[in-house]
CSV table of C-alpha atoms and ligand atoms in Angstrom, one decimal:
chain,number,residue,atom,x,y,z
A,1,UNK,CA,91.9,103.2,105.9
A,2,UNK,CA,91.0,106.7,104.8
A,3,UNK,CA,87.3,106.4,105.8
A,4,UNK,CA,88.2,105.8,109.4
A,5,UNK,CA,89.7,109.2,109.8
A,6,UNK,CA,86.6,110.8,111.2
A,7,UNK,CA,85.6,107.8,113.3
A,8,UNK,CA,88.4,107.9,115.8
A,9,UNK,CA,87.4,104.8,117.7
A,10,UNK,CA,90.8,104.8,119.3
A,11,UNK,CA,91.9,108.4,119.6
A,12,UNK,CA,94.5,109.9,122.0
A,13,UNK,CA,93.0,111.5,125.2
A,14,UNK,CA,91.3,114.7,124.2
A,15,UNK,CA,92.1,117.9,126.0
A,16,UNK,CA,89.3,118.7,128.4
A,17,UNK,CA,87.9,115.1,128.7
A,18,UNK,CA,90.8,112.9,129.8
A,19,UNK,CA,88.9,110.7,132.4
A,20,UNK,CA,85.4,109.5,133.1
A,21,UNK,CA,85.4,111.9,136.1
A,22,UNK,CA,86.2,114.9,133.9
A,23,UNK,CA,83.4,113.9,131.5
A,24,UNK,CA,80.9,113.7,134.4
A,25,UNK,CA,82.1,117.1,135.6
A,26,UNK,CA,81.7,118.6,132.1
A,27,UNK,CA,78.2,117.1,131.9
A,28,UNK,CA,77.2,118.4,135.2
A,29,UNK,CA,78.5,121.9,134.4
A,30,UNK,CA,76.5,121.9,131.1
A,31,UNK,CA,73.4,120.7,132.8
A,32,UNK,CA,73.8,123.4,135.5
A,33,UNK,CA,74.1,126.1,132.8
A,34,UNK,CA,71.0,124.7,131.1
A,35,UNK,CA,69.0,125.0,134.3
A,36,UNK,CA,70.3,128.5,135.0
A,37,UNK,CA,69.6,129.7,131.4
A,38,UNK,CA,66.0,128.3,131.6
A,39,UNK,CA,65.4,129.9,134.9
A,40,UNK,CA,66.7,133.2,133.7
A,41,UNK,CA,64.2,133.0,130.9
A,42,UNK,CA,61.3,132.1,133.2
A,43,UNK,CA,61.1,128.6,131.7
A,44,UNK,CA,60.9,125.2,133.3
A,45,UNK,CA,64.3,123.6,132.9
A,46,UNK,CA,62.6,120.2,132.3
A,47,UNK,CA,61.5,121.6,128.9
A,48,UNK,CA,65.1,121.6,127.7
A,49,UNK,CA,66.8,118.4,126.7
A,50,UNK,CA,70.5,118.0,126.3
A,51,UNK,CA,71.7,116.1,123.2
A,52,UNK,CA,75.4,115.3,123.6
A,53,UNK,CA,77.2,115.4,120.3
A,54,UNK,CA,79.9,112.7,120.0
A,55,UNK,CA,81.4,113.3,116.5
A,56,UNK,CA,85.1,112.5,116.5
A,57,UNK,CA,84.7,111.1,120.1
A,58,UNK,CA,86.3,107.7,120.5
A,59,UNK,CA,84.5,104.6,121.7
A,60,UNK,CA,85.9,104.7,125.2
A,61,UNK,CA,84.5,108.2,125.9
A,62,UNK,CA,81.2,107.1,124.4
A,63,UNK,CA,81.1,104.3,127.0
A,64,UNK,CA,82.0,106.8,129.7
A,65,UNK,CA,79.0,108.9,128.6
A,66,UNK,CA,76.8,105.9,128.7
A,67,UNK,CA,77.9,105.1,132.2
A,68,UNK,CA,77.2,108.7,133.1
A,69,UNK,CA,73.5,108.2,132.1
A,70,UNK,CA,73.5,109.3,128.4
A,71,UNK,CA,71.1,107.3,126.2
A,72,UNK,CA,70.9,109.4,123.1
A,73,UNK,CA,73.9,110.8,121.2
A,74,UNK,CA,74.1,113.2,118.2
A,75,UNK,CA,76.4,112.6,115.2
A,76,UNK,CA,76.9,114.7,112.1
A,77,UNK,CA,78.0,112.1,109.7
A,78,UNK,CA,76.0,109.0,108.9
A,79,UNK,CA,78.9,106.6,108.4
A,80,UNK,CA,80.6,107.6,111.6
A,81,UNK,CA,77.2,107.3,113.5
A,82,UNK,CA,76.4,103.9,112.0
A,83,UNK,CA,79.9,102.6,112.8
A,84,UNK,CA,79.7,103.7,116.4
A,85,UNK,CA,76.2,102.3,116.7
A,86,UNK,CA,77.6,98.9,115.7
A,87,UNK,CA,80.6,98.9,118.0
A,88,UNK,CA,78.4,99.9,120.9
A,89,UNK,CA,75.5,97.5,120.0
A,90,UNK,CA,76.1,95.8,123.4
A,91,UNK,CA,74.7,98.9,125.1
A,92,UNK,CA,71.2,98.0,124.0
A,93,UNK,CA,69.4,101.2,124.9
A,94,UNK,CA,71.9,103.7,123.5
A,95,UNK,CA,70.1,105.6,120.6
A,96,UNK,CA,71.5,107.8,117.8
A,97,UNK,CA,70.4,111.1,116.4
A,98,UNK,CA,71.8,112.1,113.0
A,99,UNK,CA,72.0,115.9,113.0
A,100,UNK,CA,74.0,116.6,109.8
A,101,UNK,CA,73.0,117.1,106.3
A,102,UNK,CA,72.1,113.9,104.4
A,103,UNK,CA,72.7,112.8,100.8
A,104,UNK,CA,69.8,110.7,99.6
A,105,UNK,CA,72.2,107.8,99.0
A,106,UNK,CA,72.9,107.6,102.7
A,107,UNK,CA,69.2,107.7,103.7
A,108,UNK,CA,69.0,104.0,103.7
A,109,UNK,CA,71.6,103.8,106.5
A,110,UNK,CA,69.7,106.4,108.6
A,111,UNK,CA,66.6,104.3,108.1
A,112,UNK,CA,68.4,101.3,109.4
A,113,UNK,CA,69.8,102.5,112.7
A,114,UNK,CA,68.9,106.1,113.7
A,115,UNK,CA,66.2,107.1,116.2
A,116,UNK,CA,66.1,110.7,115.1
A,117,UNK,CA,67.1,112.8,112.1
A,118,UNK,CA,67.4,116.6,112.7
A,119,UNK,CA,68.4,117.8,109.2
A,120,UNK,CA,65.6,117.1,106.8
A,121,UNK,CA,65.5,119.8,104.1
A,122,UNK,CA,64.7,118.0,100.8
A,123,UNK,CA,61.7,116.0,99.6
A,124,UNK,CA,64.0,113.6,97.8
A,125,UNK,CA,65.5,112.6,101.1
A,126,UNK,CA,62.1,112.2,102.7
A,127,UNK,CA,61.1,109.9,99.9
A,128,UNK,CA,64.1,107.6,100.2
A,129,UNK,CA,63.7,107.6,104.0
A,130,UNK,CA,60.1,106.6,103.8
A,131,UNK,CA,60.8,103.8,101.3
A,132,UNK,CA,63.6,102.4,103.4
A,133,UNK,CA,61.8,102.7,106.7
A,134,UNK,CA,58.9,100.7,105.2
A,135,UNK,CA,61.4,97.9,104.3
A,136,UNK,CA,62.9,98.0,107.8
A,137,UNK,CA,59.5,98.3,109.4
A,138,UNK,CA,60.7,101.3,111.4
A,139,UNK,CA,59.7,104.9,112.1
A,140,UNK,CA,61.9,107.9,112.4
A,141,UNK,CA,61.5,111.2,114.3
A,142,UNK,CA,62.5,114.0,112.0
A,143,UNK,CA,63.1,117.7,112.3
A,144,UNK,CA,63.2,120.2,109.4
A,145,UNK,CA,66.5,122.0,109.2
A,146,UNK,CA,66.1,125.8,108.8
A,147,UNK,CA,68.7,128.2,107.4
A,148,UNK,CA,68.0,130.8,110.0
A,149,UNK,CA,71.1,132.9,109.4
A,150,UNK,CA,70.6,133.4,105.7
A,151,UNK,CA,74.2,132.5,105.0
A,152,UNK,CA,74.5,131.0,101.6
A,153,UNK,CA,76.8,128.3,102.8
A,154,UNK,CA,74.4,126.8,105.4
A,155,UNK,CA,72.2,123.8,104.8
A,156,UNK,CA,68.5,124.0,105.5
A,157,UNK,CA,65.5,125.6,104.1
A,158,UNK,CA,64.9,129.4,104.0
A,159,UNK,CA,62.4,130.2,106.7
A,160,UNK,CA,59.8,131.2,104.2
A,161,UNK,CA,59.7,127.7,102.7
A,162,UNK,CA,59.4,125.8,105.9
A,163,UNK,CA,55.6,125.7,106.4
A,164,UNK,CA,55.0,124.6,102.9
A,165,UNK,CA,57.7,121.9,103.1
A,166,UNK,CA,56.2,120.6,106.4
A,167,UNK,CA,52.8,120.4,104.8
A,168,UNK,CA,54.3,118.2,102.1
A,169,UNK,CA,55.5,115.7,104.7
A,170,UNK,CA,52.0,114.8,105.7
A,171,UNK,CA,51.8,111.7,103.4
A,172,UNK,CA,55.0,110.3,104.8
A,173,UNK,CA,53.6,107.9,107.3
A,174,UNK,CA,57.0,106.6,108.6
A,175,UNK,CA,58.3,110.1,109.4
A,176,UNK,CA,57.1,111.8,112.5
A,177,UNK,CA,57.7,115.5,112.4
A,178,UNK,CA,58.8,116.6,115.8
A,179,UNK,CA,60.1,120.1,115.2
A,180,UNK,CA,62.7,122.3,113.7
A,181,UNK,CA,66.5,122.5,113.9
A,182,UNK,CA,69.0,125.2,113.1
A,183,UNK,CA,72.7,126.1,113.2
A,184,UNK,CA,72.7,129.8,114.0
A,185,UNK,CA,75.1,132.4,112.8
A,186,UNK,CA,78.6,131.5,113.8
A,187,UNK,CA,79.6,134.6,115.6
A,188,UNK,CA,81.2,135.4,119.0
A,189,UNK,CA,78.7,138.3,119.2
A,190,UNK,CA,75.7,136.5,120.7
A,191,UNK,CA,73.4,139.4,120.2
A,192,UNK,CA,73.9,138.8,116.5
A,193,UNK,CA,73.1,135.2,116.9
A,194,UNK,CA,69.9,135.7,118.9
A,195,UNK,CA,67.7,136.7,116.0
A,196,UNK,CA,68.3,133.3,114.4
A,197,UNK,CA,66.7,131.7,117.4
A,198,UNK,CA,63.8,134.1,117.4
A,199,UNK,CA,63.0,133.3,113.8
A,200,UNK,CA,62.8,129.6,114.8
A,201,UNK,CA,60.4,130.3,117.6
A,202,UNK,CA,58.1,132.2,115.3
A,203,UNK,CA,58.2,129.4,112.7
A,204,UNK,CA,57.2,126.9,115.2
A,205,UNK,CA,54.1,128.9,116.0
A,206,UNK,CA,53.2,128.7,112.3
A,207,UNK,CA,53.8,125.0,112.1
A,208,UNK,CA,51.5,124.2,115.0
A,209,UNK,CA,48.6,125.2,112.8
A,210,UNK,CA,49.3,122.5,110.3
A,211,UNK,CA,47.7,119.0,110.1
A,212,UNK,CA,51.0,117.3,110.9
A,213,UNK,CA,52.3,120.3,112.9
A,214,UNK,CA,50.6,119.8,116.2
A,215,UNK,CA,53.3,117.4,117.4
A,216,UNK,CA,56.1,119.6,116.0
A,217,UNK,CA,56.9,121.2,119.3
A,218,UNK,CA,60.7,120.7,119.4
A,219,UNK,CA,63.3,123.4,118.6
A,220,UNK,CA,66.7,121.8,118.3
A,221,UNK,CA,69.1,124.8,118.5
A,222,UNK,CA,72.1,125.9,120.4
A,223,UNK,CA,75.6,124.4,120.6
A,224,UNK,CA,78.6,124.7,123.0
A,225,UNK,CA,79.1,128.4,122.0
A,226,UNK,CA,75.5,129.6,122.1
A,227,UNK,CA,73.2,127.2,123.9
A,228,UNK,CA,72.3,129.6,126.7
A,229,UNK,CA,71.0,132.2,124.3
A,230,UNK,CA,69.1,129.4,122.4
A,231,UNK,CA,67.4,128.4,125.6
A,232,UNK,CA,66.5,132.0,126.4
A,233,UNK,CA,64.7,132.1,123.0
A,234,UNK,CA,62.9,128.7,123.4
A,235,UNK,CA,65.2,125.8,122.5
A,236,UNK,CA,63.9,122.4,123.7
A,237,UNK,CA,66.9,120.5,122.5
A,238,UNK,CA,70.5,121.8,122.7
A,239,UNK,CA,73.2,119.9,120.8
A,240,UNK,CA,76.4,120.2,122.8
A,241,UNK,CA,79.7,118.5,121.8
A,242,UNK,CA,82.9,120.2,122.9
A,243,UNK,CA,81.7,121.5,126.2
A,244,UNK,CA,81.2,117.9,127.2
A,245,UNK,CA,83.7,115.8,125.3
A,246,UNK,CA,86.5,118.3,125.0
A,247,UNK,CA,88.0,120.3,122.1
A,248,UNK,CA,87.5,118.7,118.6
A,249,UNK,CA,90.5,118.2,116.3
A,250,UNK,CA,88.6,118.7,113.1
A,251,UNK,CA,87.5,122.2,112.2
A,252,UNK,CA,83.8,123.0,111.8
A,253,UNK,CA,84.3,123.5,108.0
A,254,UNK,CA,84.6,119.7,107.9
A,255,UNK,CA,80.9,119.5,108.8
A,256,UNK,CA,79.4,122.6,107.2
A,257,UNK,CA,80.9,125.0,104.7
A,258,UNK,CA,82.5,128.1,106.3
A,259,UNK,CA,80.4,131.2,106.4
B,1,PLP,C1,79.1,119.3,116.0
B,1,PLP,C2,77.7,119.8,116.0
B,1,PLP,C3,77.1,120.4,117.1
B,1,PLP,C4,77.9,120.6,118.4
B,1,PLP,O1,78.9,121.5,118.3
B,1,PLP,P1,79.9,121.8,119.6
B,1,PLP,O2,80.6,123.0,119.2
B,1,PLP,O3,80.8,120.6,119.7
B,1,PLP,O4,79.0,122.0,120.7
B,1,PLP,C5,75.8,120.8,117.0
B,1,PLP,N1,75.1,120.6,115.9
B,1,PLP,C6,75.6,120.1,114.8
B,1,PLP,C7,74.8,119.9,113.6
B,1,PLP,C8,76.9,119.6,114.8
B,1,PLP,O5,77.4,119.0,113.7
């Protein structure tokens, strides 16, 4: 079936995460790097949460992650996330964060199973989510996605539109705005990446002034290649996939358009 291509519920062992022990070591190494980065920046490491990202990761490894203590996983694509939430439904307290751009026709799925949605950038999607959440009698933690790099190809709102957009979310009673999310510039030169994170920190200060902004304290930013810099600049959630689960077979262009 074509549509199972991304889901990889039974994939071959992936390089860098062949056994539960390796997964635990990877996790511990990432957690140690988080602590070190926070301390370098004079921050309390407890302020920084790790969100492991399990896209393309098969069910066996998801269960290893659960056994290692993981209770929230990030997924880019809604169908893949929902499918995995179904096959792991026996793990009652495993929750899912959808972190990828959402078409409004998929919002009903997110309303059904997700605990968090990190990539809100359109009112239309907020409207559909609100309606479906009411039907499901659920609530959803949401973050606004910001295009902090200014790359045309990236999803998310331009920084200048974020505060206004956040203010428009006030009437949506089923959506709880918890903060801002970004994918920074994709560059090996981390000093080029850093300004993206700085913009985010400044935007959060502006948000805190809003009626619905006082709870919007989270900054979801930083991935395998740049999470330490993100922490230095104020990240409270880092979304890390490959450094935990091993190299991914699909290129990033499958998830967001190339820069
Ligand atoms: C895949 C993904 C990540 C994690 O990327 P890694 O390189 O695997 O750490 C973070 N954020 C989003 C939105 C993603 O899709």
